[in-house]
Coordinates of C-alpha atoms in Angstrom, one line a residue:
M1 CA -9.6 7.5 -27.4
F2 CA -8.6 6.9 -23.8
F3 CA -11.5 9.2 -22.7
A4 CA -14.0 7.1 -24.6
L5 CA -12.5 4.0 -23.1
D6 CA -12.9 5.4 -19.6
I7 CA -16.5 6.2 -20.3
A8 CA -17.2 2.7 -21.6
V9 CA -15.6 1.2 -18.5
F10 CA -17.7 3.5 -16.2
L11 CA -20.9 2.5 -18.0
L12 CA -20.0 -1.1 -17.8
M13 CA -19.3 -0.9 -14.1
A14 CA -22.5 1.0 -13.4
T15 CA -24.5 -1.6 -15.4
L16 CA -22.9 -4.5 -13.4
C17 CA -23.6 -2.6 -10.2
A18 CA -27.3 -2.2 -10.9
H19 CA -27.6 -5.8 -12.0
A20 CA -25.8 -7.0 -8.8
I21 CA -27.9 -5.2 -6.2
R22 CA -31.2 -5.7 -8.1
Q23 CA -32.7 -2.5 -6.6
P24 CA -33.5 1.0 -8.0
C25 CA -30.2 2.3 -6.5
A26 CA -28.1 4.6 -8.6
C27 CA -24.6 3.3 -9.4
A28 CA -21.7 5.4 -10.7
A29 CA -18.1 4.5 -11.3
L30 CA -15.6 6.8 -9.6
L31 CA -12.6 8.2 -11.4
L32 CA -10.2 6.9 -8.8
G33 CA -11.7 3.4 -9.0
G34 CA -14.6 1.8 -7.2
L35 CA -18.3 2.4 -7.2
K36 CA -20.6 5.0 -5.7
V37 CA -23.9 3.3 -4.7
N38 CA -26.8 5.7 -3.9
C39 CA -29.8 4.0 -2.3
S40 CA -31.1 7.0 -0.4
T41 CA -34.8 7.9 0.0
L42 CA -36.1 4.7 -1.5
N43 CA -38.2 3.4 1.5
L44 CA -35.8 0.4 1.8
M45 CA -36.5 -1.9 4.8
E46 CA -33.3 -3.8 4.4
L47 CA -30.0 -3.3 2.6
P48 CA -29.7 -5.0 -0.8
P49 CA -26.7 -7.1 -1.7
L50 CA -23.9 -4.7 -2.5
P51 CA -20.9 -5.0 -5.0
L52 CA -17.6 -5.8 -3.3
D53 CA -16.0 -2.8 -4.9
T54 CA -18.4 -0.3 -3.4
T55 CA -16.4 2.7 -2.3
E56 CA -19.2 5.1 -1.4
L57 CA -22.6 4.0 0.0
Y58 CA -25.5 6.3 0.6
V59 CA -28.6 4.7 2.3
Q60 CA -29.9 7.6 4.3
N61 CA -33.6 8.4 4.8
N62 CA -34.9 4.9 4.3
R63 CA -36.8 2.6 6.6
L64 CA -33.9 0.5 7.9
T65 CA -34.3 -0.8 11.4
T66 CA -31.1 -2.9 11.5
V67 CA -28.2 -4.2 9.4
S68 CA -27.8 -7.9 9.0
P69 CA -24.6 -9.3 10.7
G70 CA -21.7 -9.5 8.3
Q71 CA -23.2 -7.3 5.6
F72 CA -20.4 -4.8 5.6
D73 CA -17.5 -7.2 6.3
K74 CA -16.7 -7.9 2.7
L75 CA -16.9 -4.2 1.6
L76 CA -13.2 -3.6 2.2
S77 CA -13.0 -0.6 -0.2
L78 CA -15.6 1.5 1.6
K79 CA -14.4 5.1 2.2
R80 CA -17.7 6.9 2.8
V81 CA -21.0 5.7 4.3
S82 CA -24.2 7.5 5.1
L83 CA -26.8 5.7 7.3
S84 CA -28.6 8.6 9.0
G85 CA -32.3 9.2 8.8
N86 CA -33.3 5.5 9.3
P87 CA -35.5 4.4 12.2
F88 CA -33.0 2.0 13.8
H89 CA -34.4 -0.3 16.5
C90 CA -31.6 -0.8 19.0
D91 CA -32.1 -4.2 20.4
C92 CA -29.8 -7.2 20.3
R93 CA -29.9 -7.2 16.5
I94 CA -28.2 -3.8 16.3
Q95 CA -25.0 -5.0 18.1
Y96 CA -23.3 -5.9 14.8
L97 CA -23.9 -2.4 13.4
R98 CA -22.8 -0.8 16.6
N99 CA -19.5 -2.7 16.6
W100 CA -18.9 -2.0 13.0
L101 CA -19.5 1.8 13.5
L102 CA -17.0 1.9 16.4
K103 CA -14.3 0.4 14.1
N104 CA -15.2 2.6 11.1
R105 CA -16.1 6.0 12.6
A106 CA -13.8 7.8 10.2
I107 CA -15.8 6.9 7.1
V108 CA -19.3 7.5 8.5
L109 CA -20.6 10.9 7.4
K110 CA -23.3 11.3 10.1
E111 CA -23.8 9.2 13.3
P112 CA -27.0 7.1 13.0
I113 CA -29.2 7.2 16.1
C114 CA -31.7 4.9 17.8
V115 CA -35.4 5.6 17.3
S116 CA -36.6 2.7 19.5
P117 CA -37.0 1.4 22.2
S118 CA -38.1 4.5 24.0
F119 CA -35.4 4.4 26.7
V120 CA -32.6 4.7 24.1
A121 CA -34.4 6.9 21.6
H122 CA -32.4 9.8 20.1
K123 CA -29.2 8.1 21.4
A124 CA -26.3 7.4 19.0
I125 CA -25.9 3.8 18.2
T126 CA -22.2 4.0 19.1
E127 CA -23.1 5.3 22.6
L128 CA -24.6 2.0 23.5
S129 CA -22.4 0.3 26.0
D130 CA -21.2 -3.3 26.3
D131 CA -23.4 -3.7 29.3
Y132 CA -26.5 -2.9 27.2
F133 CA -25.9 -6.0 25.2
S134 CA -24.9 -8.3 28.1
T135 CA -28.3 -10.0 28.2
C136 CA -28.1 -10.8 24.4
V137 CA -25.5 -13.5 25.0
L138 CA -27.7 -15.1 27.7
E139 CA -30.8 -15.1 25.5
R140 CA -28.8 -16.7 22.7
C141 CA -27.4 -19.3 25.0
T142 CA -30.9 -20.0 26.5
D143 CA -32.4 -20.5 23.0
E144 CA -29.6 -22.8 22.0
T145 CA -29.9 -24.8 25.2
Y146 CA -33.7 -25.1 24.8
N147 CA -33.3 -26.4 21.2
I148 CA -30.7 -29.0 22.3
I149 CA -32.9 -30.2 25.2
L150 CA -35.9 -30.4 22.9
G151 CA -33.9 -32.3 20.3
L152 CA -32.7 -34.8 22.9
M153 CA -36.2 -35.3 24.2
L154 CA -37.5 -36.0 20.7
I155 CA -34.8 -38.5 20.1
G156 CA -35.6 -40.2 23.4
V157 CA -39.3 -40.5 22.5
I158 CA -38.4 -42.0 19.2
V159 CA -36.1 -44.6 20.8
L160 CA -38.7 -45.5 23.4
L161 CA -41.3 -46.0 20.7
L162 CA -39.0 -48.2 18.7
C163 CA -38.1 -50.3 21.8
S164 CA -41.8 -50.6 22.6
F165 CA -42.7 -51.9 19.1
R166 CA -39.8 -54.4 19.3
L167 CA -40.8 -55.6 22.7
A168 CA -44.5 -55.9 21.7
R169 CA -43.6 -58.2 18.8
K170 CA -41.7 -60.5 21.2
S171 CA -44.2 -60.4 24.0
T172 CA -46.3 -63.3 25.1
F173 CA -49.9 -62.7 26.1
T174 CA -51.3 -64.9 29.0
L175 CA -55.0 -65.2 29.6
Y176 CA -56.3 -66.8 32.8
I177 CA -59.6 -68.8 32.6
D178 CA -61.5 -69.7 35.7
E179 CA -62.7 -73.3 36.0
S180 CA -66.3 -72.2 36.1
H181 CA -65.9 -71.1 32.4
V182 CA -64.5 -74.3 31.0
G183 CA -67.9 -75.3 29.5
F184 CA -68.1 -72.7 26.8
Q185 CA -71.1 -73.1 24.6
A186 CA -71.4 -72.4 20.9
N187 CA -74.1 -69.8 21.8
Y188 CA -71.3 -67.7 23.2
F189 CA -69.4 -67.8 20.0
R190 CA -72.5 -66.6 18.1
S191 CA -72.5 -63.5 20.2
M192 CA -69.0 -62.7 19.1
K193 CA -68.2 -60.2 16.4
P194 CA -67.8 -61.8 12.9
K195 CA -64.1 -61.1 12.7
H196 CA -63.6 -62.7 16.1
R197 CA -65.6 -65.8 15.1
R198 CA -63.6 -66.1 11.9
R199 CA -60.4 -66.0 13.8
L200 CA -61.6 -68.7 16.2
L201 CA -62.7 -70.8 13.3
T202 CA -59.3 -70.4 11.7
V203 CA -57.6 -71.6 14.9
L204 CA -60.0 -74.6 15.3
S205 CA -59.4 -75.5 11.6
E206 CA -55.7 -75.5 12.1
V207 CA -56.1 -77.7 15.2
S208 CA -58.5 -80.1 13.3
E209 CA -56.0 -80.4 10.4
D210 CA -53.1 -81.1 12.7
S211 CA -55.1 -83.8 14.6
G212 CA -56.6 -85.3 11.4
S213 CA -60.2 -84.5 12.3
H214 CA -62.5 -82.5 10.1
N215 CA -65.6 -82.4 12.3
Y216 CA -64.9 -78.8 13.5
K217 CA -65.1 -77.3 10.0
E218 CA -68.8 -77.5 10.5
N219 CA -70.9 -74.7 11.9
L220 CA -70.2 -74.0 15.5
E221 CA -73.8 -73.1 16.2
R222 CA -74.9 -76.7 16.8
P223 CA -72.7 -78.5 19.2
P224 CA -70.7 -77.0 22.1
V225 CA -66.9 -76.9 21.8
N226 CA -65.3 -80.2 22.5
M227 CA -63.1 -79.5 25.5
E228 CA -60.9 -82.4 24.6
L229 CA -59.3 -80.3 21.9
L230 CA -58.6 -77.4 24.3
P231 CA -55.0 -78.4 24.8
Q232 CA -54.4 -78.4 21.1
V233 CA -56.1 -75.1 20.7
L234 CA -54.0 -73.6 23.5
D235 CA -50.8 -75.0 21.8
V236 CA -51.7 -73.4 18.4
L237 CA -52.5 -70.1 20.1
H238 CA -49.2 -70.2 21.8
K239 CA -47.0 -71.3 18.9
K240 CA -48.6 -69.4 16.0
H241 CA -50.2 -66.4 17.8
N242 CA -47.9 -66.0 20.8
I243 CA -50.9 -66.1 23.2
K244 CA -50.9 -68.2 26.4
I245 CA -54.1 -69.2 28.2
K246 CA -53.9 -70.7 31.7
A247 CA -56.7 -72.1 33.9
S248 CA -56.8 -70.6 37.3

């Protein structure tokens, strides 16, 4: 009875293991507790998520080039690990695995070695010195500094744009007209674009309504502009359109 119960527990643990890692790795429950996970020779390019109660891990002869930082930290029950036969690339990303191997040499079956770059090829990962990774900290700090500076510059540009929009809304535009141009003719206004003529007509209409005169609602093509209304036009432009016109 107890034997059948043990088999059922083993099968249940193996099923949970296979479901957890979602890879064609072979899982088996160990008699003394824990799980044996065999992911060897599966052409894996990265380690799958592993059950926390993994006791033995075999991932030799795959295509691993590195191990993600922190991937082994929660596997506190590990007693046997095989990582050999993988083409590890020993750059800054291999530093986590190197440090982990130095602390857990007793449970590693065979020392994994570097395949690239060429100047450290065939060298054990644990043989890489601290000086070898000294530039990694500088590169990481440089990247972080660059991102901070870029973020501050972006914030500064946004603030300048907002200030410019706010200033533009409150700005007053001043146009200077020479005395030689005070005799504007209606022919000039015919040469203006339709939207500009409509705006001028709107301003003159506002002036005529304010002064009680309706003569300037007529077509501007016949008479020249009555310069007696110029002060009123300038006043409307200033008050309603924030535009100043001064004679020079």
